[in-house]
CSV table of C-alpha atoms in Angstrom, one decimal:
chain,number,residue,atom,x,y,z
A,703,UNK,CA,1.1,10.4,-2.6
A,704,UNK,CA,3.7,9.0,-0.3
A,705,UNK,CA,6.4,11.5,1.0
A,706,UNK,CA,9.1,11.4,3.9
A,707,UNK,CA,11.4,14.0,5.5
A,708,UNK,CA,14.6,14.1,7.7
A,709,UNK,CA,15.8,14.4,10.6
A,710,UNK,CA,14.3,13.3,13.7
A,711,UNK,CA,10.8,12.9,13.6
A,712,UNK,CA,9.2,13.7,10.5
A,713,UNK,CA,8.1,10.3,9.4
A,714,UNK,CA,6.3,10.2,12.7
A,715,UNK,CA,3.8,12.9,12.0
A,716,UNK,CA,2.9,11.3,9.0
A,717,UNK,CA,2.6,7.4,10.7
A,718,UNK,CA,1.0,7.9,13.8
A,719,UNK,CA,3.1,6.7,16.4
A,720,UNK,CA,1.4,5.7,19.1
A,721,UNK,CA,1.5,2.1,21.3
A,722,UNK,CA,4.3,1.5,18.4
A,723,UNK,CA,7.2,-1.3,20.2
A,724,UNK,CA,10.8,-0.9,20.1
A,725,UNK,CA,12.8,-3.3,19.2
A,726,UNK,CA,16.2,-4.1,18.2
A,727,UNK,CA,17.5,-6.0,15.4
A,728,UNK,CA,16.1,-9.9,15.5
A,729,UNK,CA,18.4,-13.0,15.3
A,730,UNK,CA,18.4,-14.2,12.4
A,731,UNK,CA,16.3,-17.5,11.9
A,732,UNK,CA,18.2,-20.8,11.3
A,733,UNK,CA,16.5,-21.4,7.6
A,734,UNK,CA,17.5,-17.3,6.9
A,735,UNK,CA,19.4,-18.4,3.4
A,736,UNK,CA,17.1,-21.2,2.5
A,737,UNK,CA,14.1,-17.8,2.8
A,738,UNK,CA,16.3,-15.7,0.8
A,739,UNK,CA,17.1,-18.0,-1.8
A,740,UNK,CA,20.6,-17.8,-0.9
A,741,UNK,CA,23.6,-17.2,1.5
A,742,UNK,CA,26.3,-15.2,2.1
A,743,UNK,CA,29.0,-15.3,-1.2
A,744,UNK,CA,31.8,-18.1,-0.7
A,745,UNK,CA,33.9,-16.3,-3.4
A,746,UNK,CA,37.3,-14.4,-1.9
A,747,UNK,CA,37.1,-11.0,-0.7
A,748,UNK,CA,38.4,-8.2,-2.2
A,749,UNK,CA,42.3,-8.0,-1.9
A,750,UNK,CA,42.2,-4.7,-0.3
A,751,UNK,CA,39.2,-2.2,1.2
A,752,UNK,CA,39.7,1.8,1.0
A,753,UNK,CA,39.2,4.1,3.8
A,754,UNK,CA,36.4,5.5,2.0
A,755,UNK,CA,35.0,1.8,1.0
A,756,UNK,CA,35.4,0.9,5.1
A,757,UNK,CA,33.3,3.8,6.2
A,758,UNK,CA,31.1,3.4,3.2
A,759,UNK,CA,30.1,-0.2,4.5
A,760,UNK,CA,29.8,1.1,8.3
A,761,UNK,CA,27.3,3.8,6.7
A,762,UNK,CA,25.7,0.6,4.7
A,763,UNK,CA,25.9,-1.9,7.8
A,764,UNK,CA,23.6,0.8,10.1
A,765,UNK,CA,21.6,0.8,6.8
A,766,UNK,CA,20.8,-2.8,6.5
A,767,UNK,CA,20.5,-3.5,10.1
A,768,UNK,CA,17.1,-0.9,10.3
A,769,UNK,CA,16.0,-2.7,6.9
A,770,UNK,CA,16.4,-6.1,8.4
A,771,UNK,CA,14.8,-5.2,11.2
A,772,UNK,CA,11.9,-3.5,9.7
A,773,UNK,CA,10.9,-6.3,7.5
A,774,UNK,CA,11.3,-8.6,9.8
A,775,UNK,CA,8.6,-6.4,12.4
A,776,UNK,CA,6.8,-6.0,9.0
A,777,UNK,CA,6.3,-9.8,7.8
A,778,UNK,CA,5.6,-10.5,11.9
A,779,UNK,CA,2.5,-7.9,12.1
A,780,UNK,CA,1.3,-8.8,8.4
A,781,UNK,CA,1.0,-12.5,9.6
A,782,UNK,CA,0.1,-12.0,13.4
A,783,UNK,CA,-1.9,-8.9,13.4
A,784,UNK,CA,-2.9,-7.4,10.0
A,785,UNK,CA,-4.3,-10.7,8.9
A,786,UNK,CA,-2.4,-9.8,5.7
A,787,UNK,CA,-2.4,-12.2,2.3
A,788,UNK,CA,-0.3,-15.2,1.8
A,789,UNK,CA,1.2,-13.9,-1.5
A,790,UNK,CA,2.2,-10.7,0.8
A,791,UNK,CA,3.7,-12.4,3.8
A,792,UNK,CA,5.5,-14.6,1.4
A,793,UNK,CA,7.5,-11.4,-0.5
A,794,UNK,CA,7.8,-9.5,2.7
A,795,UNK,CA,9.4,-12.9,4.7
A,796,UNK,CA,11.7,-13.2,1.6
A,797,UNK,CA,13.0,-9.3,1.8
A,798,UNK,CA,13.9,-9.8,5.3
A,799,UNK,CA,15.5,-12.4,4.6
A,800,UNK,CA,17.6,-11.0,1.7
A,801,UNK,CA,18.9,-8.0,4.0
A,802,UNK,CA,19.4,-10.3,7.2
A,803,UNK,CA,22.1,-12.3,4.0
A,804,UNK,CA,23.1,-8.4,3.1
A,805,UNK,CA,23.9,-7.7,7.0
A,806,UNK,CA,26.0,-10.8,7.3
A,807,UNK,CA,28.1,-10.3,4.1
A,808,UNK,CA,28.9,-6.9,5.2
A,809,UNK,CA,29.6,-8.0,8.4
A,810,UNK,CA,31.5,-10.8,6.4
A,811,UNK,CA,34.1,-7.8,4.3
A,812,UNK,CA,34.4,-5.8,7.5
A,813,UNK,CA,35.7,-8.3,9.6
A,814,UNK,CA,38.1,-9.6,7.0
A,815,UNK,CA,39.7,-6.2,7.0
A,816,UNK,CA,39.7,-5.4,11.0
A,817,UNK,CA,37.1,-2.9,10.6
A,818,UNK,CA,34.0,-2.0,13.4
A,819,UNK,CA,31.1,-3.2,13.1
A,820,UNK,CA,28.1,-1.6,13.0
A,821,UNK,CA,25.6,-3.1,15.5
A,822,UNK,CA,22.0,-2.7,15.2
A,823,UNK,CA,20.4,-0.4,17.0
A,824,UNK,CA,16.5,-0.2,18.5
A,825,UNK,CA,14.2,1.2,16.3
A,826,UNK,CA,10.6,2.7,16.2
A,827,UNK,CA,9.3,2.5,13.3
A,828,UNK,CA,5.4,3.9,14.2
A,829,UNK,CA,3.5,1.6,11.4
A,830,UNK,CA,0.3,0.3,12.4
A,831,UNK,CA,-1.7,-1.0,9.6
A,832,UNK,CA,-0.6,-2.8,6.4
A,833,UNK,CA,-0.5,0.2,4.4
A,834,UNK,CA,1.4,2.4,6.4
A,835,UNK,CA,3.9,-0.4,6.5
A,836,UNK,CA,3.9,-0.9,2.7
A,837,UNK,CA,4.0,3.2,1.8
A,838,UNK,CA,7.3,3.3,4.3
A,839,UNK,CA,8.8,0.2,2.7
A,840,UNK,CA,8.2,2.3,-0.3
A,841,UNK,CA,10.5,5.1,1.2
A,842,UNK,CA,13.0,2.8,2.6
A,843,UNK,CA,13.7,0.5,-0.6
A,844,UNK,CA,14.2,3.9,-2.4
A,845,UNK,CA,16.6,5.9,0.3
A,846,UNK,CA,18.6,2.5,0.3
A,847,UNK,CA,19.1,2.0,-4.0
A,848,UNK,CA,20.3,5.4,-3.4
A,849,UNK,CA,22.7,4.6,-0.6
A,850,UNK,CA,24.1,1.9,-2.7
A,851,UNK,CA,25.1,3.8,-5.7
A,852,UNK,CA,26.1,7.1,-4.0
A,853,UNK,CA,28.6,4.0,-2.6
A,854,UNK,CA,29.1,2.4,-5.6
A,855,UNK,CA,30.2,5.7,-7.2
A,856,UNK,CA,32.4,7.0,-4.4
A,857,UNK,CA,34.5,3.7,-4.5
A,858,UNK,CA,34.7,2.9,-8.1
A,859,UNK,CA,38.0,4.1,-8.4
A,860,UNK,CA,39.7,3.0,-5.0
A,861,UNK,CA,37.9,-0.5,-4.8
A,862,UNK,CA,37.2,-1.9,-8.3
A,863,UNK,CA,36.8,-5.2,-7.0
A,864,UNK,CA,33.9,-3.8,-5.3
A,865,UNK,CA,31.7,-3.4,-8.8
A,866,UNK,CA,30.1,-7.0,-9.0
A,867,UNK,CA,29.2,-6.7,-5.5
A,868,UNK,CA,27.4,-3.3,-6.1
A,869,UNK,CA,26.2,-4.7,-9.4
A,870,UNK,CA,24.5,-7.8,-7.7
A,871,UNK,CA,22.9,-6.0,-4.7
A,872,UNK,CA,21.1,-3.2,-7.0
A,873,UNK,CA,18.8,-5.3,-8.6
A,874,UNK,CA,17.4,-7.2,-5.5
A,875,UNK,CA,16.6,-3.8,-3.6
A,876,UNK,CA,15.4,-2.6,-6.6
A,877,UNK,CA,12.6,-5.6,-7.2
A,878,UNK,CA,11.8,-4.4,-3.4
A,879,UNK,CA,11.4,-1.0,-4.4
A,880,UNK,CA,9.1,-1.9,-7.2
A,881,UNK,CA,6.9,-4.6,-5.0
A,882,UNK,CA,6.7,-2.0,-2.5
A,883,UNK,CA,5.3,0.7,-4.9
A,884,UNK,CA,2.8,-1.3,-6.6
A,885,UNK,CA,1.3,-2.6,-3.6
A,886,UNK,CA,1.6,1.0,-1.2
A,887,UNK,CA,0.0,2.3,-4.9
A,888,UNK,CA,-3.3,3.9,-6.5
A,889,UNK,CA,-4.7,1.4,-9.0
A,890,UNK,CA,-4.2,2.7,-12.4
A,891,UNK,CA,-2.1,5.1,-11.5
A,892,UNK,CA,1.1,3.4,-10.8
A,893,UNK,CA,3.9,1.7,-12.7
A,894,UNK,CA,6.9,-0.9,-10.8
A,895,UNK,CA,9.3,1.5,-13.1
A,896,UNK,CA,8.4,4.9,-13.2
A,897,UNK,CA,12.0,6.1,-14.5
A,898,UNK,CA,14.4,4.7,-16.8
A,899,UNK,CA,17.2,5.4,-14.3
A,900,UNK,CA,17.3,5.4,-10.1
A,901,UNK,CA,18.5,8.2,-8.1
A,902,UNK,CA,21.9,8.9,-6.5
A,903,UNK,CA,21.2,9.5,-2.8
A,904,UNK,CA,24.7,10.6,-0.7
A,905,UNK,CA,25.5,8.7,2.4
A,906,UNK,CA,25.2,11.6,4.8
A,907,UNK,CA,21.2,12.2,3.6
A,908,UNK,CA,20.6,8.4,4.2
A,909,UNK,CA,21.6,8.5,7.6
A,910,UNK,CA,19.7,11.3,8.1
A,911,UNK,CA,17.0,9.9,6.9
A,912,UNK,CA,17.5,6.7,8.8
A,913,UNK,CA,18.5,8.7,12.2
A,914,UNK,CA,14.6,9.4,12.6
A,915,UNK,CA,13.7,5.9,12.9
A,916,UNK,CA,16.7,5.3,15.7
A,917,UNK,CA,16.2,5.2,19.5
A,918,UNK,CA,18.0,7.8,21.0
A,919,UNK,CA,20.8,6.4,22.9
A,920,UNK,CA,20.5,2.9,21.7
A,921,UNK,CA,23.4,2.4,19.2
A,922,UNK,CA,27.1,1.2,20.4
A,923,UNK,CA,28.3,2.7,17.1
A,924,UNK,CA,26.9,5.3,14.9
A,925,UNK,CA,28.6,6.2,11.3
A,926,UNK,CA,29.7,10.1,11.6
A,927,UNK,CA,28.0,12.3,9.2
A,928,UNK,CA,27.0,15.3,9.2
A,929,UNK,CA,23.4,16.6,10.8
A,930,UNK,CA,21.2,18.3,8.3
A,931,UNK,CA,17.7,19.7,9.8
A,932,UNK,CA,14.4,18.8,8.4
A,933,UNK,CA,12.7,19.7,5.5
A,934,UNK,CA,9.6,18.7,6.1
A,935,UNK,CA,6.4,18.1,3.3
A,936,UNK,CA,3.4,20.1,3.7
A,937,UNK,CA,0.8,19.8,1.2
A,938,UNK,CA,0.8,19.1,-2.0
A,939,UNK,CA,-0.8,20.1,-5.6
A,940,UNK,CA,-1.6,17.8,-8.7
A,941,UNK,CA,-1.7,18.5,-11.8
A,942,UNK,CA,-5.3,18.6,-13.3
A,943,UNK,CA,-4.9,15.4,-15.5
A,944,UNK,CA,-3.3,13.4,-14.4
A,945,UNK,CA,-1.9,12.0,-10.9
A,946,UNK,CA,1.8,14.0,-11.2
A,947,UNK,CA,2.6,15.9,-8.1
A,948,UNK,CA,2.6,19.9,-9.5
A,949,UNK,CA,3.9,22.1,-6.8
A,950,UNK,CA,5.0,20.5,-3.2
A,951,UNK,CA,4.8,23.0,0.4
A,952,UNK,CA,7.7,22.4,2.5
A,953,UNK,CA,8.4,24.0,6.2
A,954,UNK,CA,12.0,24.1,7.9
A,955,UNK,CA,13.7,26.1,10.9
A,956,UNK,CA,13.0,29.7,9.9
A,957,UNK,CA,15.4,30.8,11.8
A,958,UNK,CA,18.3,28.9,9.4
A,959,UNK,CA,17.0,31.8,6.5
A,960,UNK,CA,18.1,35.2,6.9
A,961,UNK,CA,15.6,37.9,5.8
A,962,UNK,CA,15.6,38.4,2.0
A,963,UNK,CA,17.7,35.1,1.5
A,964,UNK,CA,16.7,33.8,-2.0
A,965,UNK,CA,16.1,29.8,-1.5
A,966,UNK,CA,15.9,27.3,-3.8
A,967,UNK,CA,14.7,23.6,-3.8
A,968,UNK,CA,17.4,21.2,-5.1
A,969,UNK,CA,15.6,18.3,-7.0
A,970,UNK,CA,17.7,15.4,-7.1
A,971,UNK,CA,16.3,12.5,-9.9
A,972,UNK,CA,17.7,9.8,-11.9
A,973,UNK,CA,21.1,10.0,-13.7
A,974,UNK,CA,20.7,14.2,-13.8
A,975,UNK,CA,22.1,17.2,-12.4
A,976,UNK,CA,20.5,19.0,-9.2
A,977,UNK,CA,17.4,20.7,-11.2
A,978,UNK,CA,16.9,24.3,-9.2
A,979,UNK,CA,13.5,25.8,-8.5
A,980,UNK,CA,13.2,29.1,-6.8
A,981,UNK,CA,11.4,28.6,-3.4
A,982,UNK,CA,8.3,31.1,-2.8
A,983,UNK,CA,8.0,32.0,0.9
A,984,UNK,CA,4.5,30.6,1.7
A,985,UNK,CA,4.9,31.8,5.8
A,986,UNK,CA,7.8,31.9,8.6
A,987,UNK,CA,9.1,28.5,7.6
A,988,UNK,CA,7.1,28.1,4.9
A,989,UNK,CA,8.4,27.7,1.3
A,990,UNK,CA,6.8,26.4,-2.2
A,991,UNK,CA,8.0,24.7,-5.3
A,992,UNK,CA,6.9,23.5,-8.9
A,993,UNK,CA,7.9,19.8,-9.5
A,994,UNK,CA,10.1,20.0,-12.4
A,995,UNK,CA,8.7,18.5,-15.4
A,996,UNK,CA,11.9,16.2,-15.7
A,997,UNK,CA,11.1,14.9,-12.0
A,998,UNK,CA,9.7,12.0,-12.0
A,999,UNK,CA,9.3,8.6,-10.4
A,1000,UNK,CA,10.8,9.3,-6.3
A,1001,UNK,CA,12.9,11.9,-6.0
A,1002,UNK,CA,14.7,14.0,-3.5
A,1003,UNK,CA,14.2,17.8,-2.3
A,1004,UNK,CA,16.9,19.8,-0.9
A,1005,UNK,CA,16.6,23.7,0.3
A,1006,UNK,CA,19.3,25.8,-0.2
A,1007,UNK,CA,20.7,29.2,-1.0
A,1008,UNK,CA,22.7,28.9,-3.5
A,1009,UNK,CA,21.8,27.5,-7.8
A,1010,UNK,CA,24.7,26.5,-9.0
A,1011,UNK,CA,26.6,23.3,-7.4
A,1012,UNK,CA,26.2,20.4,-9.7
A,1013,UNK,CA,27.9,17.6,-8.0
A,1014,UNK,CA,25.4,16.1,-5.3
A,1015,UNK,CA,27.7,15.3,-3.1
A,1016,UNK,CA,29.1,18.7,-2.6
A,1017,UNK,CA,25.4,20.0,-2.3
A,1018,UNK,CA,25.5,18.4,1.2
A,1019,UNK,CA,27.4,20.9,2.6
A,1020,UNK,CA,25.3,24.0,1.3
A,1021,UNK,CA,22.1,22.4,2.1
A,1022,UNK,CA,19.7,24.4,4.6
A,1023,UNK,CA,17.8,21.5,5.2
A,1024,UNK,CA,16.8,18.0,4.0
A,1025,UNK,CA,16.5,16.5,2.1
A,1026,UNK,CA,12.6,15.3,1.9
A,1027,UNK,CA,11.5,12.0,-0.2
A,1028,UNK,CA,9.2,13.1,-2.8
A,1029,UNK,CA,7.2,10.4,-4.8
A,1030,UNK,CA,5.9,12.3,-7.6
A,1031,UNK,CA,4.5,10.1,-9.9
C-alpha cells in the first residue's frame, strides 16, 4: 500500500528522513526541450487571464517547481547512487524534463500578464532508495492531475481559452502517474488505470500536501491558502481476497474534536460526490473507516463533522483535518 498525509511532516514518518540534502530547484539543462520531447508552446497567449486563473497558476507554478525539482534529485540518485536501470533513468530524466517545459510555460502566461512569480523553493524530500522514490512519485503525479483539474474546473468559465492548455497537460502527468504506479507496484496486483476517471483534488489540499515537503523559511513567495492539520494514516486492513484496502486507521489533533462530536471521513474519488463514512473512535486521536466499495484506484480522505456538503471545494472549509492520500487498489 502506498499512502501520504498533510501537513507538515507526515510523509516523513513514513520515508525515513535522515542524511536527506536540501536543495533548491536546479537550472534547467541546456538540451531541457530536446529531453522532453518538446519546448515551451510558440502559439499566442490567451487574450486575457482571470483573477482566479492568476492565482490558480501561482498555486500551479509552486506545484511544478517541487515536481521539477524532485525528479530532477530523483533521475540524479537513480543514476549516481541507486545504480538504477537504463529504461528507469531514461523515463524518470524525461519527466523532469517535461515539468522543467511546464515551469517555464507558466512562467511564460504569468509574465505576459504582469503577474508574480512563483520561485522555487528548497525542498527535502527524505527518499533514500529507489523505491521510496518511485512510491512518492506515485503520490506526487496523483496530488498534481488533481491540482490541474480542480484548476481546469475553477476557470472554465472565466478563461476558456485556457481548455487546450488543461487538455494537453493532463495526459502527460497522467502517463507519469501510471509509470509511477506500475513500477512503485505489487506484481500482479496492479493496473497503470485503476479507474475509468481521475480525481478532483482542490488547490488549497495540494498545497498542503506540498507544504510538507518545503523548507521552512525558504520561499520568497508562497500561494495563500488556507492551513488544514494532518490527518495522518495509521494502519490499514485488506480485504481477504483480494489486495483492496478494507478499512483505513487515521490519527489527528484530538483536541480539534469535541467530546461526542460525530466524525466522518470524506472520500473523495473519480468524477463522484464526497462518499461519507462514519468515523469509529479507535483512541484520543484515533479514528477508523471502511473503504467505500465505489473507492478505488488513489483517492483522498477528509475528516469532518458534518455529511452532507457535496461540492469539494466547499468541503475545504468544514474539514477537521486532511486530507490523507489513500491508494486503495
Amino acid at each position: 500500500m502506498r499512502t501520504s498525509t498533510l501537513l507538515p511532516l507526515p510523509l516523513l514518518s513514513l520515508f525515513s528522513l535522515l542524511s536527506t540534502p536540501l536543495h533548491a530547484l536546479p537550472t534547467p539543462a541546456p538540451n531541457t526541450s530536446t529531453i522532453a520531447g518538446g519546448s515551451t508552446p510558440n502559439s499566442d497567449p490567451p487574450p486575457t487571464l482571470s483573477k482566479t486563473a492568476s492565482g490558480g497558476f501561482q498555486a500551479a507554478l509552486f506545484l511544478e517547481n517541487l515536481e521539477t525539482a524532485f525528479f530532477t534529485q530523483g533521475a540524479q540518485n537513480l543514476s549516481n547512487i541507486w545504480n538504477s536501470s537504463t529504461s528507469t533513468i531514461t523515463t524518470v530524466s524525461k519527466v523532469a524534463a517535461q515539468e522543467s517545459i511546464h515551469v517555464q510555460a507558466i512562467e511564460g502566461l504569468l509574465s505576459h500578464f504582469n503577474v508574480e512569480l512563483v520561485p522555487a523553493c528548497k525542498y527535502d524530500f527524505g527518499v533514500e532508495s529507489e523505491m521510496e522514490f518511485l512510491e512518492l512519485a506515485n503520490l506526487i503525479t496523483t496530488v498534481g492531475i488533481g491540482a490541474v483539474i480542480d484548476l481546469a474546473v475553477d476557470t472554465e468559465v472565466s478563461d476558456p481559452a485556457l481548455t487546450q492548455t488543461f487538455a494537453s497537460i493532463l495526459p502527460v502527468e497522467a502517463r507519469h502517474d501510471a509509470f509511477f504506479r506500475m513500477e512503485a507496484g505489487d506484481g500482479d496486483f496492479v493496473v497503470p488505470n485503476p479507474t475509468p476517471f481521475d480525481t478532483r483534488l482542490p488547490g488549497a489540499y495540494a498545497l498542503n500536501l506540498a507544504q510538507q515537503f518545503v523548507v521552512e523559511g525558504s520561499c520568497a513567495v508562497v500561494p495563500d491558502f488556507p492551513v488544514i492539520p494532518a490527518l495522518e494514516i495509521l494502519s490499514s486492513t485488506f480485504c481477504e481476497t483480494s489486495s483492496r484496502l478494507a478499512e483505513v486507521s487515521f490519527s489527528f489533533d484530538a483536541s480539534l474534536a469535541t467530546s461526542g462530536q460525530k466524525l466522518y471521513i470524506a472520500w473523495l474519488n473519480q468524477l463522484n460526490t464526497p462518499t461519507y463514512v462514519e468515523a469509529e473512535m479507535a483512541g484520543e486521536g484515533v479514528v477508523k473507516a471502511q473503504v467505500p466499495e465505489n473507492v478505488n484506484g488513489g483517492a483522498f480522505a477528509v475528516l469532518t463533522a458534518q455529511d452532507t456538503v457535496m461540492d469539494v471545494s466547499q468541503l475545504v472549509g468544514v474539514s477537521v483535518a486532511g486530507p490523507a492520500v489513500v491508494v486503495v487498489d
